[in-house]
Each structure stands twice: as structure tokens, then as C-alpha cells.
Amino acid sequence: MQKRQNFSRKRKAILDVLLSTEIHPTAEWIYQCLKPDYPDLSLGTVYRNLSRFKEEGIIVSVGVVNGQERFDAVVEEHEHFICEECGAVMDIKYQLLPDSIDQQLARSCGLQINSHSLIFYGVCSECQKSAKVSS
Ligand code: ZN
Ligand code: MN
């Protein structure tokens, strides 16, 4: 019983970390965040819980950046930008695409569209600034 309570406490803590940040963290980042409060937490437990959350549809994977998967607790469809310099993953907070885009594609290609994801790659404004400073 004790063990089980402990497990769900960690599970909740992992989800809370994801919900409290916009950086789309890696498993490692979440682990480092929780380590001070949960000294017996292992990276494997973080990975296991994240893949369970993914299966349950509570979180999504945005993609792999520099070899590490990035997670998002915002599961509503939205677009992302990934900085190729610093690896930042950001939400695009503009309505870029018409709501009808899925239906348009379905009609013109005869496909059934269930969802879509769109990622833009480039250099974020912070990295553009520091490039100017150093040149
Ligand atoms: Zn950057
Ligand atoms: Mn996002």
C-alpha cells in the first residue's frame, strides 16, 4: 500500500512538472527537477510514466531534438517551432492554419485525417541576438 501511494505521488509530480512549464522538457530535465524532492526517483521511472501518459493521451511527444524526446502536456492541436541552435521548443501562438485544413486535405486526397502536427525549424530570437553580439 505504502509503495503504491508513493508511486502515484511520483506520477502526479511528473505530470505537475510538465504542466507547469512551457519549455517542452525532456525526461532528463523532469528528473533533475524532481530529484531534490524525490531522492529515490529514477530516470527509468520518469521514462515509464511519460510513456504511460502518452498512451493514455494525457501528454504528447513533440519530437526528438538533439537525440532527446520532448514532451508537451498541452494535447490540443497546436504548431511548434524548434530552434536548431539552442534546441528550444516553442508553441506557435498564432492561428496559422484554417480550421478546415483537415477537411480540405481529406476532400482533395480522399484520405481520412484524424489529426496533424506541424513543426517549423530555424533560429529563435534569442539565438539571433547572440549571433549578432558575437559577430
Ligand atoms: Zn535558440
Ligand atoms: Mn506545445
mmCIF file with all atom_site columns, C-alpha atoms and ligand atoms in Angstrom:
data_model
loop_
_atom_site.group_PDB
_atom_site.id
_atom_site.type_symbol
_atom_site.label_atom_id
_atom_site.label_alt_id
_atom_site.label_comp_id
_atom_site.label_asym_id
_atom_site.label_entity_id
_atom_site.label_seq_id
_atom_site.pdbx_PDB_ins_code
_atom_site.Cartn_x
_atom_site.Cartn_y
_atom_site.Cartn_z
_atom_site.occupancy
_atom_site.B_iso_or_equiv
_atom_site.pdbx_formal_charge
_atom_site.auth_seq_id
_atom_site.auth_comp_id
_atom_site.auth_asym_id
_atom_site.auth_atom_id
_atom_site.pdbx_PDB_model_num
ATOM   1   C  CA . MET A 1 1   ? 0.000   0.000  0.000   1.00 0.00 ? 1   MET A CA 1
ATOM   2   C  CA . GLN A 1 2   ? 2.762   2.379  1.040   1.00 0.00 ? 2   GLN A CA 1
ATOM   3   C  CA . LYS A 1 3   ? 4.617   1.620  -2.154  1.00 0.00 ? 3   LYS A CA 1
ATOM   4   C  CA . ARG A 1 4   ? 1.588   2.213  -4.304  1.00 0.00 ? 4   ARG A CA 1
ATOM   5   C  CA . GLN A 1 5   ? 0.838   5.593  -2.735  1.00 0.00 ? 5   GLN A CA 1
ATOM   6   C  CA . ASN A 1 6   ? 4.414   6.564  -3.278  1.00 0.00 ? 6   ASN A CA 1
ATOM   7   C  CA . PHE A 1 7   ? 4.134   5.569  -6.919  1.00 0.00 ? 7   PHE A CA 1
ATOM   8   C  CA . SER A 1 8   ? 1.087   7.687  -7.633  1.00 0.00 ? 8   SER A CA 1
ATOM   9   C  CA . ARG A 1 9   ? 2.644   10.603 -5.787  1.00 0.00 ? 9   ARG A CA 1
ATOM   10  C  CA . LYS A 1 10  ? 5.580   10.450 -8.188  1.00 0.00 ? 10  LYS A CA 1
ATOM   11  C  CA . ARG A 1 11  ? 3.272   10.012 -11.130 1.00 0.00 ? 11  ARG A CA 1
ATOM   12  C  CA . LYS A 1 12  ? 1.415   13.167 -10.128 1.00 0.00 ? 12  LYS A CA 1
ATOM   13  C  CA . ALA A 1 13  ? 4.658   15.061 -9.530  1.00 0.00 ? 13  ALA A CA 1
ATOM   14  C  CA . ILE A 1 14  ? 5.934   14.173 -13.018 1.00 0.00 ? 14  ILE A CA 1
ATOM   15  C  CA . LEU A 1 15  ? 2.711   15.370 -14.598 1.00 0.00 ? 15  LEU A CA 1
ATOM   16  C  CA . ASP A 1 16  ? 2.730   18.548 -12.486 1.00 0.00 ? 16  ASP A CA 1
ATOM   17  C  CA . VAL A 1 17  ? 6.238   19.424 -13.706 1.00 0.00 ? 17  VAL A CA 1
ATOM   18  C  CA . LEU A 1 18  ? 5.085   19.020 -17.301 1.00 0.00 ? 18  LEU A CA 1
ATOM   19  C  CA . LEU A 1 19  ? 2.000   21.132 -16.677 1.00 0.00 ? 19  LEU A CA 1
ATOM   20  C  CA . SER A 1 20  ? 4.000   23.902 -15.019 1.00 0.00 ? 20  SER A CA 1
ATOM   21  C  CA . THR A 1 21  ? 6.410   24.636 -17.856 1.00 0.00 ? 21  THR A CA 1
ATOM   22  C  CA . GLU A 1 22  ? 6.245   25.765 -21.464 1.00 0.00 ? 22  GLU A CA 1
ATOM   23  C  CA . ILE A 1 23  ? 9.714   24.521 -22.417 1.00 0.00 ? 23  ILE A CA 1
ATOM   24  C  CA . HIS A 1 24  ? 8.526   21.093 -23.627 1.00 0.00 ? 24  HIS A CA 1
ATOM   25  C  CA . PRO A 1 25  ? 11.052  19.306 -21.391 1.00 0.00 ? 25  PRO A CA 1
ATOM   26  C  CA . THR A 1 26  ? 12.995  16.095 -21.799 1.00 0.00 ? 26  THR A CA 1
ATOM   27  C  CA . ALA A 1 27  ? 12.638  13.173 -19.378 1.00 0.00 ? 27  ALA A CA 1
ATOM   28  C  CA . GLU A 1 28  ? 16.073  14.067 -18.029 1.00 0.00 ? 28  GLU A CA 1
ATOM   29  C  CA . TRP A 1 29  ? 15.004  17.665 -17.284 1.00 0.00 ? 29  TRP A CA 1
ATOM   30  C  CA . ILE A 1 30  ? 11.904  16.463 -15.415 1.00 0.00 ? 30  ILE A CA 1
ATOM   31  C  CA . TYR A 1 31  ? 14.065  14.008 -13.489 1.00 0.00 ? 31  TYR A CA 1
ATOM   32  C  CA . GLN A 1 32  ? 16.534  16.752 -12.448 1.00 0.00 ? 32  GLN A CA 1
ATOM   33  C  CA . CYS A 1 33  ? 13.612  18.941 -11.385 1.00 0.00 ? 33  CYS A CA 1
ATOM   34  C  CA . LEU A 1 34  ? 12.132  16.304 -9.093  1.00 0.00 ? 34  LEU A CA 1
ATOM   35  C  CA . LYS A 1 35  ? 15.330  14.734 -7.778  1.00 0.00 ? 35  LYS A CA 1
ATOM   36  C  CA . PRO A 1 36  ? 15.710  17.103 -4.770  1.00 0.00 ? 36  PRO A CA 1
ATOM   37  C  CA . ASP A 1 37  ? 12.185  16.304 -3.546  1.00 0.00 ? 37  ASP A CA 1
ATOM   38  C  CA . TYR A 1 38  ? 12.214  12.621 -4.556  1.00 0.00 ? 38  TYR A CA 1
ATOM   39  C  CA . PRO A 1 39  ? 15.723  11.299 -3.860  1.00 0.00 ? 39  PRO A CA 1
ATOM   40  C  CA . ASP A 1 40  ? 14.683  7.704  -4.664  1.00 0.00 ? 40  ASP A CA 1
ATOM   41  C  CA . LEU A 1 41  ? 13.241  8.642  -8.052  1.00 0.00 ? 41  LEU A CA 1
ATOM   42  C  CA . SER A 1 42  ? 14.964  7.019  -11.022 1.00 0.00 ? 42  SER A CA 1
ATOM   43  C  CA . LEU A 1 43  ? 15.218  8.246  -14.585 1.00 0.00 ? 43  LEU A CA 1
ATOM   44  C  CA . GLY A 1 44  ? 13.629  4.952  -15.640 1.00 0.00 ? 44  GLY A CA 1
ATOM   45  C  CA . THR A 1 45  ? 10.526  5.732  -13.576 1.00 0.00 ? 45  THR A CA 1
ATOM   46  C  CA . VAL A 1 46  ? 10.239  9.101  -15.299 1.00 0.00 ? 46  VAL A CA 1
ATOM   47  C  CA . TYR A 1 47  ? 10.530  7.439  -18.731 1.00 0.00 ? 47  TYR A CA 1
ATOM   48  C  CA . ARG A 1 48  ? 7.994   4.750  -17.808 1.00 0.00 ? 48  ARG A CA 1
ATOM   49  C  CA . ASN A 1 49  ? 5.466   7.269  -16.580 1.00 0.00 ? 49  ASN A CA 1
ATOM   50  C  CA . LEU A 1 50  ? 5.933   9.510  -19.591 1.00 0.00 ? 50  LEU A CA 1
ATOM   51  C  CA . SER A 1 51  ? 5.273   6.651  -21.990 1.00 0.00 ? 51  SER A CA 1
ATOM   52  C  CA . ARG A 1 52  ? 2.201   5.692  -19.964 1.00 0.00 ? 52  ARG A CA 1
ATOM   53  C  CA . PHE A 1 53  ? 0.923   9.276  -20.082 1.00 0.00 ? 53  PHE A CA 1
ATOM   54  C  CA . LYS A 1 54  ? 1.486   9.218  -23.825 1.00 0.00 ? 54  LYS A CA 1
ATOM   55  C  CA . GLU A 1 55  ? -0.500  6.005  -24.216 1.00 0.00 ? 55  GLU A CA 1
ATOM   56  C  CA . GLU A 1 56  ? -3.277  7.476  -22.086 1.00 0.00 ? 56  GLU A CA 1
ATOM   57  C  CA . GLY A 1 57  ? -3.345  10.589 -24.251 1.00 0.00 ? 57  GLY A CA 1
ATOM   58  C  CA . ILE A 1 58  ? -2.585  12.895 -21.300 1.00 0.00 ? 58  ILE A CA 1
ATOM   59  C  CA . ILE A 1 59  ? 0.608   14.191 -22.928 1.00 0.00 ? 59  ILE A CA 1
ATOM   60  C  CA . VAL A 1 60  ? 2.108   14.195 -26.402 1.00 0.00 ? 60  VAL A CA 1
ATOM   61  C  CA . SER A 1 61  ? 5.590   13.884 -27.790 1.00 0.00 ? 61  SER A CA 1
ATOM   62  C  CA . VAL A 1 62  ? 6.566   16.919 -29.850 1.00 0.00 ? 62  VAL A CA 1
ATOM   63  C  CA . GLY A 1 63  ? 9.564   15.235 -31.435 1.00 0.00 ? 63  GLY A CA 1
ATOM   64  C  CA . VAL A 1 64  ? 13.195  14.394 -30.889 1.00 0.00 ? 64  VAL A CA 1
ATOM   65  C  CA . VAL A 1 65  ? 15.597  17.323 -30.535 1.00 0.00 ? 65  VAL A CA 1
ATOM   66  C  CA . ASN A 1 66  ? 19.339  16.616 -30.273 1.00 0.00 ? 66  ASN A CA 1
ATOM   67  C  CA . GLY A 1 67  ? 18.543  12.978 -29.611 1.00 0.00 ? 67  GLY A CA 1
ATOM   68  C  CA . GLN A 1 68  ? 16.108  13.614 -26.765 1.00 0.00 ? 68  GLN A CA 1
ATOM   69  C  CA . GLU A 1 69  ? 12.343  13.298 -26.929 1.00 0.00 ? 69  GLU A CA 1
ATOM   70  C  CA . ARG A 1 70  ? 10.426  16.440 -25.920 1.00 0.00 ? 70  ARG A CA 1
ATOM   71  C  CA . PHE A 1 71  ? 7.070   16.298 -24.175 1.00 0.00 ? 71  PHE A CA 1
ATOM   72  C  CA . ASP A 1 72  ? 4.026   18.542 -24.027 1.00 0.00 ? 72  ASP A CA 1
ATOM   73  C  CA . ALA A 1 73  ? 1.130   18.423 -21.568 1.00 0.00 ? 73  ALA A CA 1
ATOM   74  C  CA . VAL A 1 74  ? -0.940  20.547 -23.939 1.00 0.00 ? 74  VAL A CA 1
ATOM   75  C  CA . VAL A 1 75  ? -2.657  17.939 -26.076 1.00 0.00 ? 75  VAL A CA 1
ATOM   76  C  CA . GLU A 1 76  ? -4.901  20.260 -28.070 1.00 0.00 ? 76  GLU A CA 1
ATOM   77  C  CA . GLU A 1 77  ? -3.575  20.508 -31.620 1.00 0.00 ? 77  GLU A CA 1
ATOM   78  C  CA . HIS A 1 78  ? -1.066  23.343 -31.969 1.00 0.00 ? 78  HIS A CA 1
ATOM   79  C  CA . GLU A 1 79  ? 2.027   24.076 -34.015 1.00 0.00 ? 79  GLU A CA 1
ATOM   80  C  CA . HIS A 1 80  ? 5.632   24.227 -32.794 1.00 0.00 ? 80  HIS A CA 1
ATOM   81  C  CA . PHE A 1 81  ? 8.894   25.937 -33.593 1.00 0.00 ? 81  PHE A CA 1
ATOM   82  C  CA . ILE A 1 82  ? 12.224  24.226 -32.881 1.00 0.00 ? 82  ILE A CA 1
ATOM   83  C  CA . CYS A 1 83  ? 15.434  26.282 -32.676 1.00 0.00 ? 83  CYS A CA 1
ATOM   84  C  CA . GLU A 1 84  ? 18.266  24.479 -34.455 1.00 0.00 ? 84  GLU A CA 1
ATOM   85  C  CA . GLU A 1 85  ? 20.835  26.424 -32.407 1.00 0.00 ? 85  GLU A CA 1
ATOM   86  C  CA . CYS A 1 86  ? 19.715  26.009 -28.787 1.00 0.00 ? 86  CYS A CA 1
ATOM   87  C  CA . GLY A 1 87  ? 17.098  23.269 -29.142 1.00 0.00 ? 87  GLY A CA 1
ATOM   88  C  CA . ALA A 1 88  ? 14.287  25.401 -27.713 1.00 0.00 ? 88  ALA A CA 1
ATOM   89  C  CA . VAL A 1 89  ? 10.820  24.078 -28.493 1.00 0.00 ? 89  VAL A CA 1
ATOM   90  C  CA . MET A 1 90  ? 8.145   26.770 -28.573 1.00 0.00 ? 90  MET A CA 1
ATOM   91  C  CA . ASP A 1 91  ? 4.441   26.925 -29.172 1.00 0.00 ? 91  ASP A CA 1
ATOM   92  C  CA . ILE A 1 92  ? 3.282   28.936 -32.156 1.00 0.00 ? 92  ILE A CA 1
ATOM   93  C  CA . LYS A 1 93  ? 0.629   31.082 -30.580 1.00 0.00 ? 93  LYS A CA 1
ATOM   94  C  CA . TYR A 1 94  ? -0.953  32.294 -33.771 1.00 0.00 ? 94  TYR A CA 1
ATOM   95  C  CA . GLN A 1 95  ? -3.823  30.778 -35.618 1.00 0.00 ? 95  GLN A CA 1
ATOM   96  C  CA . LEU A 1 96  ? -1.791  29.808 -38.681 1.00 0.00 ? 96  LEU A CA 1
ATOM   97  C  CA . LEU A 1 97  ? -3.968  27.276 -40.368 1.00 0.00 ? 97  LEU A CA 1
ATOM   98  C  CA . PRO A 1 98  ? -7.627  27.438 -41.247 1.00 0.00 ? 98  PRO A CA 1
ATOM   99  C  CA . ASP A 1 99  ? -9.762  25.096 -39.109 1.00 0.00 ? 99  ASP A CA 1
ATOM   100 C  CA . SER A 1 100 ? -10.900 23.485 -42.332 1.00 0.00 ? 100 SER A CA 1
ATOM   101 C  CA . ILE A 1 101 ? -7.412  22.334 -43.388 1.00 0.00 ? 101 ILE A CA 1
ATOM   102 C  CA . ASP A 1 102 ? -8.013  18.705 -42.365 1.00 0.00 ? 102 ASP A CA 1
ATOM   103 C  CA . GLN A 1 103 ? -11.298 18.573 -44.294 1.00 0.00 ? 103 GLN A CA 1
ATOM   104 C  CA . GLN A 1 104 ? -9.703  20.244 -47.314 1.00 0.00 ? 104 GLN A CA 1
ATOM   105 C  CA . LEU A 1 105 ? -6.976  17.640 -47.428 1.00 0.00 ? 105 LEU A CA 1
ATOM   106 C  CA . ALA A 1 106 ? -9.446  14.837 -46.810 1.00 0.00 ? 106 ALA A CA 1
ATOM   107 C  CA . ARG A 1 107 ? -11.587 16.033 -49.722 1.00 0.00 ? 107 ARG A CA 1
ATOM   108 C  CA . SER A 1 108 ? -8.798  16.596 -52.193 1.00 0.00 ? 108 SER A CA 1
ATOM   109 C  CA . CYS A 1 109 ? -6.797  13.442 -51.435 1.00 0.00 ? 109 CYS A CA 1
ATOM   110 C  CA . GLY A 1 110 ? -9.541  11.091 -50.351 1.00 0.00 ? 110 GLY A CA 1
ATOM   111 C  CA . LEU A 1 111 ? -7.841  10.450 -47.035 1.00 0.00 ? 111 LEU A CA 1
ATOM   112 C  CA . GLN A 1 112 ? -9.304  10.238 -43.580 1.00 0.00 ? 112 GLN A CA 1
ATOM   113 C  CA . ILE A 1 113 ? -7.465  12.822 -41.484 1.00 0.00 ? 113 ILE A CA 1
ATOM   114 C  CA . ASN A 1 114 ? -7.561  12.338 -37.716 1.00 0.00 ? 114 ASN A CA 1
ATOM   115 C  CA . SER A 1 115 ? -5.010  14.909 -36.652 1.00 0.00 ? 115 SER A CA 1
ATOM   116 C  CA . HIS A 1 116 ? -1.945  16.751 -37.869 1.00 0.00 ? 116 HIS A CA 1
ATOM   117 C  CA . SER A 1 117 ? 1.240   18.195 -36.443 1.00 0.00 ? 117 SER A CA 1
ATOM   118 C  CA . LEU A 1 118 ? 3.362   20.930 -37.902 1.00 0.00 ? 118 LEU A CA 1
ATOM   119 C  CA . ILE A 1 119 ? 6.882   21.896 -36.810 1.00 0.00 ? 119 ILE A CA 1
ATOM   120 C  CA . PHE A 1 120 ? 8.887   24.867 -38.058 1.00 0.00 ? 120 PHE A CA 1
ATOM   121 C  CA . TYR A 1 121 ? 12.690  24.772 -37.778 1.00 0.00 ? 121 TYR A CA 1
ATOM   122 C  CA . GLY A 1 122 ? 15.033  27.752 -37.612 1.00 0.00 ? 122 GLY A CA 1
ATOM   123 C  CA . VAL A 1 123 ? 16.807  30.115 -35.225 1.00 0.00 ? 123 VAL A CA 1
ATOM   124 C  CA . CYS A 1 124 ? 14.962  31.612 -32.247 1.00 0.00 ? 124 CYS A CA 1
ATOM   125 C  CA . SER A 1 125 ? 15.133  35.336 -31.465 1.00 0.00 ? 125 SER A CA 1
ATOM   126 C  CA . GLU A 1 126 ? 17.496  34.810 -28.503 1.00 0.00 ? 126 GLU A CA 1
ATOM   127 C  CA . CYS A 1 127 ? 19.992  32.926 -30.677 1.00 0.00 ? 127 CYS A CA 1
ATOM   128 C  CA . GLN A 1 128 ? 19.687  35.551 -33.421 1.00 0.00 ? 128 GLN A CA 1
ATOM   129 C  CA . LYS A 1 129 ? 20.560  38.227 -30.846 1.00 0.00 ? 129 LYS A CA 1
ATOM   130 C  CA . SER A 1 130 ? 23.620  36.419 -29.506 1.00 0.00 ? 130 SER A CA 1
ATOM   131 C  CA . ALA A 1 131 ? 24.816  35.730 -33.066 1.00 0.00 ? 131 ALA A CA 1
ATOM   132 C  CA . LYS A 1 132 ? 24.782  39.491 -33.696 1.00 0.00 ? 132 LYS A CA 1
ATOM   133 C  CA . VAL A 1 133 ? 26.636  40.246 -30.456 1.00 0.00 ? 133 VAL A CA 1
ATOM   134 C  CA . SER A 1 134 ? 29.428  37.773 -31.160 1.00 0.00 ? 134 SER A CA 1
ATOM   135 C  CA . SER A 1 135 ? 29.972  38.772 -34.795 1.00 0.00 ? 135 SER A CA 1
HETATM 136 ZN ZN . ZN  B 2 .   ? 17.672  29.299 -29.920 1.00 0.00 ? 1   ZN  B ZN 1
HETATM 137 MN MN . MN  B 3 .   ? 3.363   22.839 -27.260 1.00 0.00 ? 2   MN  B MN 1
#
